[in-house]
Amino acid sequence: MPSTVSMTVNGKSVSKEVDDRTLLVQFLREDLHLTGTHVGCDTSQCGSCVVHVNGRSVKACTMLAAQADGASVTSIEGLAAEDGTLHPMQEAFREHHGLQCGFCTPGMIMSAVDLLQNNPSPSEHEVRDWLEGNICRCTGYHNIVKAVLSAADEMRGAAKAAE
């Protein structure tokens, strides 16, 4: 049965009629054409579909679009500045070769940004623990962890400079 869902996605208000069974990841990809959010395993194990809902990381393949009604959703497309300047986490992944094949990258980046919002100075162990729900099939976690730690340094420096 269709119903109308309304939410803010990447800073823009959207309202669409969707089937009640529509997953948030389907809504983003198929209705809004925001294809940066990937569907990897469809069982919530890989984390390729991670987005932020009201500022917290969520696996969009386990949430109905209707559950996000009224929420603020940020996908990987909404992370960079409007002028195209990459978010420090995106830049760190590029700089430290954390991208590899790129399939898991959007979910990794969204999860890592959530980590730094909760813990601006994580240890390597904490980064690895936080990213446990994100699977990289290329198995190159070393550069991903390096990128997250680098972004943490960068973001702490930017926060101090703003004070």
XYZ file of N, CA and C in Angstrom:
489
model
N 0.839 -1.171 0.000
C 0.000 0.000 0.000
C 0.890 1.241 0.000
N 0.688 2.148 -0.932
C 1.535 3.345 -0.987
C 1.174 4.370 0.079
N 2.195 5.081 0.517
C 1.995 6.200 1.433
C 3.024 7.272 1.089
N 2.787 8.460 1.559
C 3.688 9.564 1.259
C 4.684 9.728 2.397
N 5.972 9.807 2.025
C 7.012 10.077 3.010
C 7.646 11.420 2.669
N 7.944 12.154 3.707
C 8.595 13.459 3.565
C 9.802 13.491 4.483
N 10.901 13.973 3.963
C 12.117 14.073 4.773
C 13.040 15.090 4.127
N 14.075 15.439 4.837
C 15.106 16.305 4.279
C 16.284 15.413 3.924
N 16.676 15.437 2.659
C 17.794 14.622 2.210
C 18.882 15.545 1.676
N 20.022 15.476 2.295
C 21.167 16.318 1.926
C 20.782 17.792 1.887
N 19.975 18.189 2.860
C 19.591 19.586 3.005
C 18.401 20.036 2.173
N 17.829 19.130 1.380
C 16.688 19.495 0.543
C 15.454 18.706 0.974
N 14.331 19.382 1.055
C 13.082 18.711 1.415
C 12.583 17.879 0.234
N 12.179 16.645 0.534
C 11.617 15.772 -0.492
C 10.349 15.137 0.055
N 9.434 14.856 -0.847
C 8.191 14.196 -0.468
C 7.790 13.318 -1.651
N 7.595 12.035 -1.401
C 7.276 11.095 -2.475
C 6.322 10.033 -1.953
N 5.539 9.522 -2.868
C 4.678 8.393 -2.545
C 5.482 7.124 -2.782
N 5.530 6.252 -1.771
C 6.285 4.999 -1.878
C 5.448 3.852 -1.313
N 5.773 2.663 -1.760
C 5.164 1.472 -1.180
C 5.638 1.360 0.274
N 4.788 0.886 1.157
C 5.147 0.786 2.579
C 6.375 -0.099 2.813
N 6.661 -1.026 1.883
C 7.795 -1.941 2.037
C 9.109 -1.377 1.504
N 9.093 -0.148 1.008
C 10.288 0.442 0.410
C 11.347 0.706 1.480
N 12.516 0.157 1.252
C 13.636 0.398 2.164
C 14.208 1.791 1.920
N 14.827 2.352 2.939
C 15.422 3.680 2.797
C 16.462 3.685 1.679
N 17.262 2.641 1.584
C 18.284 2.589 0.532
C 17.639 2.573 -0.860
N 16.539 1.883 -1.006
C 15.817 1.884 -2.292
C 15.276 3.278 -2.589
N 14.716 3.911 -1.583
C 14.171 5.259 -1.752
C 15.252 6.214 -2.242
N 16.418 6.160 -1.598
C 17.510 7.056 -1.984
C 17.996 6.773 -3.399
N 18.207 5.501 -3.709
C 18.775 5.138 -5.006
C 17.758 5.231 -6.156
N 16.578 4.674 -5.939
C 15.627 4.543 -7.041
C 14.694 5.749 -7.196
N 14.285 6.331 -6.089
C 13.364 7.469 -6.182
C 14.104 8.803 -6.278
N 15.212 8.914 -5.554
C 15.943 10.184 -5.555
C 17.188 10.150 -6.441
N 17.524 8.979 -6.971
C 18.675 8.795 -7.864
C 19.998 9.188 -7.194
N 20.097 8.960 -5.901
C 21.337 9.177 -5.159
C 22.036 7.826 -5.053
N 22.805 7.494 -6.048
C 23.358 6.145 -6.170
C 24.692 5.947 -5.442
N 25.131 6.939 -4.680
C 26.363 6.774 -3.903
C 26.187 5.767 -2.780
N 24.981 5.645 -2.268
C 24.682 4.659 -1.235
C 24.506 3.314 -1.927
N 25.323 2.347 -1.549
C 25.307 1.050 -2.244
C 24.549 -0.018 -1.466
N 24.064 -0.991 -2.203
C 23.471 -2.191 -1.608
C 24.473 -3.305 -1.853
N 25.128 -3.742 -0.786
C 26.155 -4.759 -0.945
C 25.638 -6.150 -0.671
N 25.145 -6.377 0.529
C 24.772 -7.732 0.926
C 23.269 -7.894 1.093
N 22.563 -6.770 1.301
C 21.112 -6.793 1.500
C 20.720 -7.512 2.791
N 21.671 -7.728 3.673
C 21.387 -8.396 4.951
C 21.939 -7.603 6.132
N 22.359 -6.390 5.926
C 22.903 -5.472 6.928
C 24.260 -5.887 7.480
N 24.974 -6.746 6.794
C 26.277 -7.167 7.293
C 27.427 -6.325 6.756
N 27.311 -5.810 5.527
C 28.485 -5.204 4.883
C 28.651 -3.710 5.130
N 27.581 -2.985 5.401
C 27.689 -1.562 5.703
C 27.849 -0.650 4.495
N 27.731 -1.161 3.298
C 27.858 -0.323 2.098
C 26.732 0.708 2.000
N 25.652 0.478 2.711
C 24.467 1.326 2.621
C 24.364 2.353 3.743
N 25.416 2.550 4.508
C 25.328 3.446 5.673
C 25.094 4.893 5.243
N 24.103 5.502 5.851
C 23.802 6.928 5.708
C 23.602 7.479 7.122
N 23.443 8.772 7.226
C 23.132 9.374 8.520
C 21.659 9.734 8.553
N 20.984 9.333 9.602
C 19.592 9.715 9.847
C 19.587 10.486 11.160
N 19.208 11.736 11.059
C 19.265 12.645 12.217
C 20.642 12.618 12.875
N 21.675 12.581 12.038
C 23.047 12.673 12.511
C 23.701 11.395 12.972
N 22.995 10.286 12.953
C 23.558 9.003 13.404
C 23.648 8.040 12.239
N 24.693 7.249 12.194
C 24.844 6.300 11.100
C 23.823 5.176 11.226
N 23.245 4.835 10.077
C 22.196 3.816 10.006
C 22.435 2.997 8.742
N 22.236 1.705 8.834
C 22.300 0.870 7.632
C 20.955 1.004 6.925
N 20.982 1.683 5.784
C 19.744 2.033 5.076
C 19.034 0.829 4.474
N 19.681 -0.346 4.480
C 19.008 -1.544 3.968
C 18.180 -2.220 5.053
N 18.251 -1.679 6.287
C 17.471 -2.262 7.382
C 16.406 -1.300 7.890
N 16.225 -0.194 7.187
C 15.264 0.814 7.632
C 14.282 1.099 6.504
N 13.019 1.135 6.838
C 12.009 1.484 5.843
C 12.048 2.991 5.601
N 11.736 3.382 4.373
C 11.663 4.812 4.064
C 10.636 5.485 4.965
N 9.548 4.785 5.253
C 8.502 5.349 6.113
C 9.021 5.634 7.520
N 9.997 4.855 7.979
C 10.565 5.093 9.307
C 11.399 6.379 9.340
N 11.838 6.830 8.177
C 12.625 8.065 8.096
C 11.734 9.273 7.810
N 10.420 9.058 7.793
C 9.497 10.171 7.552
C 9.739 11.272 8.586
N 9.977 12.485 8.108
C 10.229 13.621 8.991
C 11.676 13.777 9.432
N 12.522 12.851 9.042
C 13.922 12.867 9.482
C 14.800 13.690 8.541
N 16.006 13.924 9.006
C 17.038 14.539 8.181
C 18.019 13.430 7.803
N 18.163 13.187 6.501
C 19.011 12.104 6.008
C 20.180 12.710 5.236
N 21.365 12.207 5.508
C 22.544 12.626 4.748
C 23.166 11.391 4.116
N 23.322 11.447 2.809
C 24.006 10.368 2.100
C 25.398 10.869 1.730
N 26.193 10.028 1.130
C 27.559 10.424 0.756
C 27.539 11.642 -0.168
N 26.489 11.798 -0.959
C 26.395 12.956 -1.865
C 26.252 14.260 -1.093
N 25.764 14.191 0.132
C 25.539 15.389 0.919
C 26.689 15.739 1.848
N 27.761 14.975 1.788
C 28.875 15.194 2.711
C 29.816 16.305 2.247
N 30.067 16.392 0.980
C 30.959 17.435 0.456
C 30.258 18.792 0.521
N 31.038 19.851 0.483
C 30.481 21.205 0.474
C 29.788 21.459 -0.873
N 28.921 22.430 -0.900
C 28.187 22.738 -2.138
C 29.117 23.119 -3.286
N 30.286 23.693 -2.960
C 31.229 24.075 -4.028
C 32.077 22.896 -4.495
N 31.805 21.704 -3.949
C 32.523 20.505 -4.373
C 33.720 20.165 -3.510
N 34.045 21.021 -2.560
C 35.156 20.726 -1.646
C 34.817 19.478 -0.841
N 35.720 18.512 -0.901
C 35.484 17.259 -0.204
C 35.490 17.456 1.308
N 34.686 16.665 1.996
C 34.716 16.600 3.458
C 36.103 16.075 3.847
N 36.654 16.504 4.980
C 37.985 16.012 5.379
C 38.100 14.486 5.361
N 37.010 13.773 5.671
C 37.081 12.308 5.634
C 37.200 11.818 4.194
N 36.466 12.414 3.285
C 36.573 12.029 1.869
C 37.984 12.317 1.368
N 38.508 13.473 1.730
C 39.853 13.855 1.297
C 40.902 12.894 1.863
N 40.733 12.505 3.126
C 41.690 11.572 3.748
C 41.640 10.199 3.069
N 40.463 9.725 2.709
C 40.360 8.439 1.998
C 41.080 8.533 0.651
N 40.928 9.674 -0.043
C 41.605 9.869 -1.334
C 43.112 9.923 -1.127
N 43.531 10.708 -0.155
C 44.951 10.921 0.070
C 45.679 9.661 0.536
N 45.034 8.848 1.361
C 45.695 7.670 1.936
C 45.313 6.379 1.218
N 44.764 6.469 0.050
C 44.410 5.299 -0.771
C 43.486 4.336 -0.032
N 42.507 4.905 0.685
C 41.532 4.075 1.383
C 40.369 3.685 0.486
N 40.420 4.083 -0.775
C 39.291 3.874 -1.688
C 39.238 2.475 -2.290
N 40.356 1.952 -2.709
C 40.453 0.648 -3.368
C 39.426 0.508 -4.483
N 38.541 -0.506 -4.478
C 37.582 -0.629 -5.585
C 36.471 0.417 -5.442
N 36.276 0.931 -4.238
C 35.314 2.011 -4.018
C 33.913 1.591 -3.638
N 33.600 0.308 -3.721
C 32.218 -0.105 -3.453
C 31.809 0.159 -2.002
N 32.665 -0.167 -1.061
C 32.332 0.010 0.352
C 32.602 1.421 0.848
N 33.311 2.218 0.061
C 33.803 3.520 0.503
C 32.720 4.453 1.053
N 31.584 4.639 0.383
C 30.579 5.548 0.948
C 30.138 5.138 2.360
N 29.905 3.865 2.557
C 29.495 3.389 3.880
C 30.601 3.545 4.909
N 31.834 3.248 4.498
C 32.983 3.424 5.405
C 33.106 4.879 5.828
N 33.008 5.780 4.865
C 33.158 7.213 5.156
C 32.037 7.687 6.072
N 30.809 7.307 5.792
C 29.691 7.756 6.626
C 29.829 7.203 8.050
N 30.245 5.959 8.179
C 30.459 5.383 9.518
C 31.594 6.095 10.240
N 32.673 6.382 9.515
C 33.832 7.038 10.128
C 33.492 8.457 10.581
N 32.694 9.168 9.807
C 32.280 10.515 10.216
C 31.461 10.430 11.503
N 30.591 9.450 11.602
C 29.804 9.268 12.818
C 30.726 8.965 14.006
N 31.727 8.136 13.783
C 32.691 7.851 14.853
C 33.309 9.140 15.384
N 33.794 9.989 14.457
C 34.484 11.206 14.894
C 33.540 12.206 15.544
N 32.254 12.130 15.234
C 31.289 12.991 15.921
C 31.131 12.550 17.375
N 31.310 11.276 17.612
C 31.194 10.727 18.972
C 32.518 10.684 19.707
N 33.597 10.528 18.962
C 34.935 10.392 19.552
C 35.938 11.050 18.607
N 36.244 12.342 18.828
C 37.134 13.059 17.907
C 38.582 12.567 17.923
N 38.969 11.803 18.928
C 40.346 11.327 19.027
C 40.385 9.813 19.223
N 39.905 9.054 18.271
C 39.897 7.598 18.468
C 41.288 6.991 18.312
N 41.489 5.906 19.009
C 42.724 5.130 18.827
C 42.546 4.246 17.591
N 43.634 3.657 17.130
C 43.530 2.743 15.991
C 42.567 1.589 16.322
N 42.671 1.087 17.554
C 41.780 -0.008 17.970
C 40.314 0.429 17.921
N 40.039 1.659 18.371
C 38.656 2.161 18.361
C 38.135 2.337 16.937
N 38.992 2.773 16.026
C 38.577 2.909 14.620
C 38.230 1.533 14.067
N 39.121 0.573 14.297
C 38.875 -0.782 13.780
C 37.604 -1.379 14.394
N 37.399 -1.148 15.670
C 36.209 -1.657 16.350
C 34.947 -1.005 15.784
N 34.971 0.316 15.567
C 33.801 1.047 15.065
C 33.428 0.584 13.656
N 34.443 0.331 12.846
C 34.195 -0.052 11.451
C 33.920 -1.548 11.285
N 33.774 -2.260 12.387
C 33.541 -3.703 12.315
C 32.301 -4.058 11.492
N 31.301 -3.203 11.485
C 30.083 -3.467 10.715
C 30.181 -3.076 9.258
N 31.372 -2.681 8.817
C 31.598 -2.339 7.417
C 32.627 -3.309 6.857
N 32.254 -3.980 5.794
C 33.146 -4.978 5.202
C 33.739 -4.437 3.906
N 35.079 -4.538 3.817
C 35.791 -4.203 2.583
C 36.193 -5.531 1.942
N 35.613 -5.831 0.814
C 35.924 -7.105 0.149
C 37.339 -7.100 -0.431
N 37.928 -5.899 -0.589
C 39.323 -5.820 -1.036
C 40.265 -6.135 0.128
N 39.745 -6.135 1.346
C 40.455 -6.458 2.591
C 41.610 -5.513 2.891
N 41.545 -4.305 2.424
C 42.633 -3.359 2.669
C 42.325 -2.400 3.786
N 42.084 -2.899 4.936
C 41.670 -2.050 6.051
C 42.769 -1.104 6.542
N 44.033 -1.444 6.307
C 45.136 -0.629 6.832
C 45.018 0.822 6.370
N 44.843 1.046 5.078
C 44.758 2.415 4.560
C 43.453 3.098 4.954
N 42.408 2.336 5.138
C 41.134 2.913 5.604
C 41.319 3.447 7.027
N 41.921 2.658 7.881
C 42.159 3.088 9.269
C 43.091 4.297 9.280
N 44.132 4.245 8.445
C 45.065 5.369 8.328
C 44.323 6.642 7.907
N 43.399 6.519 6.970
C 42.625 7.666 6.495
C 41.739 8.230 7.605
N 41.101 7.374 8.368
C 40.218 7.836 9.455
C 41.033 8.575 10.516
N 42.195 8.021 10.870
C 43.038 8.684 11.875
C 43.554 10.026 11.357
N 43.885 10.085 10.077
C 44.340 11.336 9.473
C 43.216 12.374 9.467
N 42.022 11.951 9.109
C 40.874 12.872 9.099
C 40.589 13.365 10.518
N 40.756 12.502 11.504
C 40.538 12.918 12.894
C 41.519 14.030 13.261
N 42.796 13.857 12.880
C 43.794 14.909 13.140
C 43.402 16.207 12.441
N 43.023 16.093 11.178
C 42.642 17.259 10.382
C 41.432 17.973 10.992
N 40.430 17.213 11.370
C 39.199 17.811 11.893
C 39.428 18.434 13.276
N 40.285 17.820 14.099
C 40.612 18.423 15.400
C 41.370 19.735 15.192
N 42.283 19.745 14.210
C 43.047 20.967 13.903
C 42.136 22.072 13.410
N 41.178 21.733 12.571
C 40.234 22.729 12.050
C 39.355 23.267 13.172
N 38.978 22.394 14.100
C 38.136 22.836 15.215
C 38.909 23.790 16.125
N 40.208 23.477 16.353
C 41.025 24.371 17.192
C 41.228 25.714 16.513
N 41.441 25.700 15.202
C 41.659 26.948 14.456
C 40.415 27.832 14.482
N 39.243 27.206 14.549
C 37.983 27.958 14.560
C 37.714 28.599 15.925
N 38.417 28.122 16.974
C 38.176 28.667 18.326
C 38.761 30.049 18.493
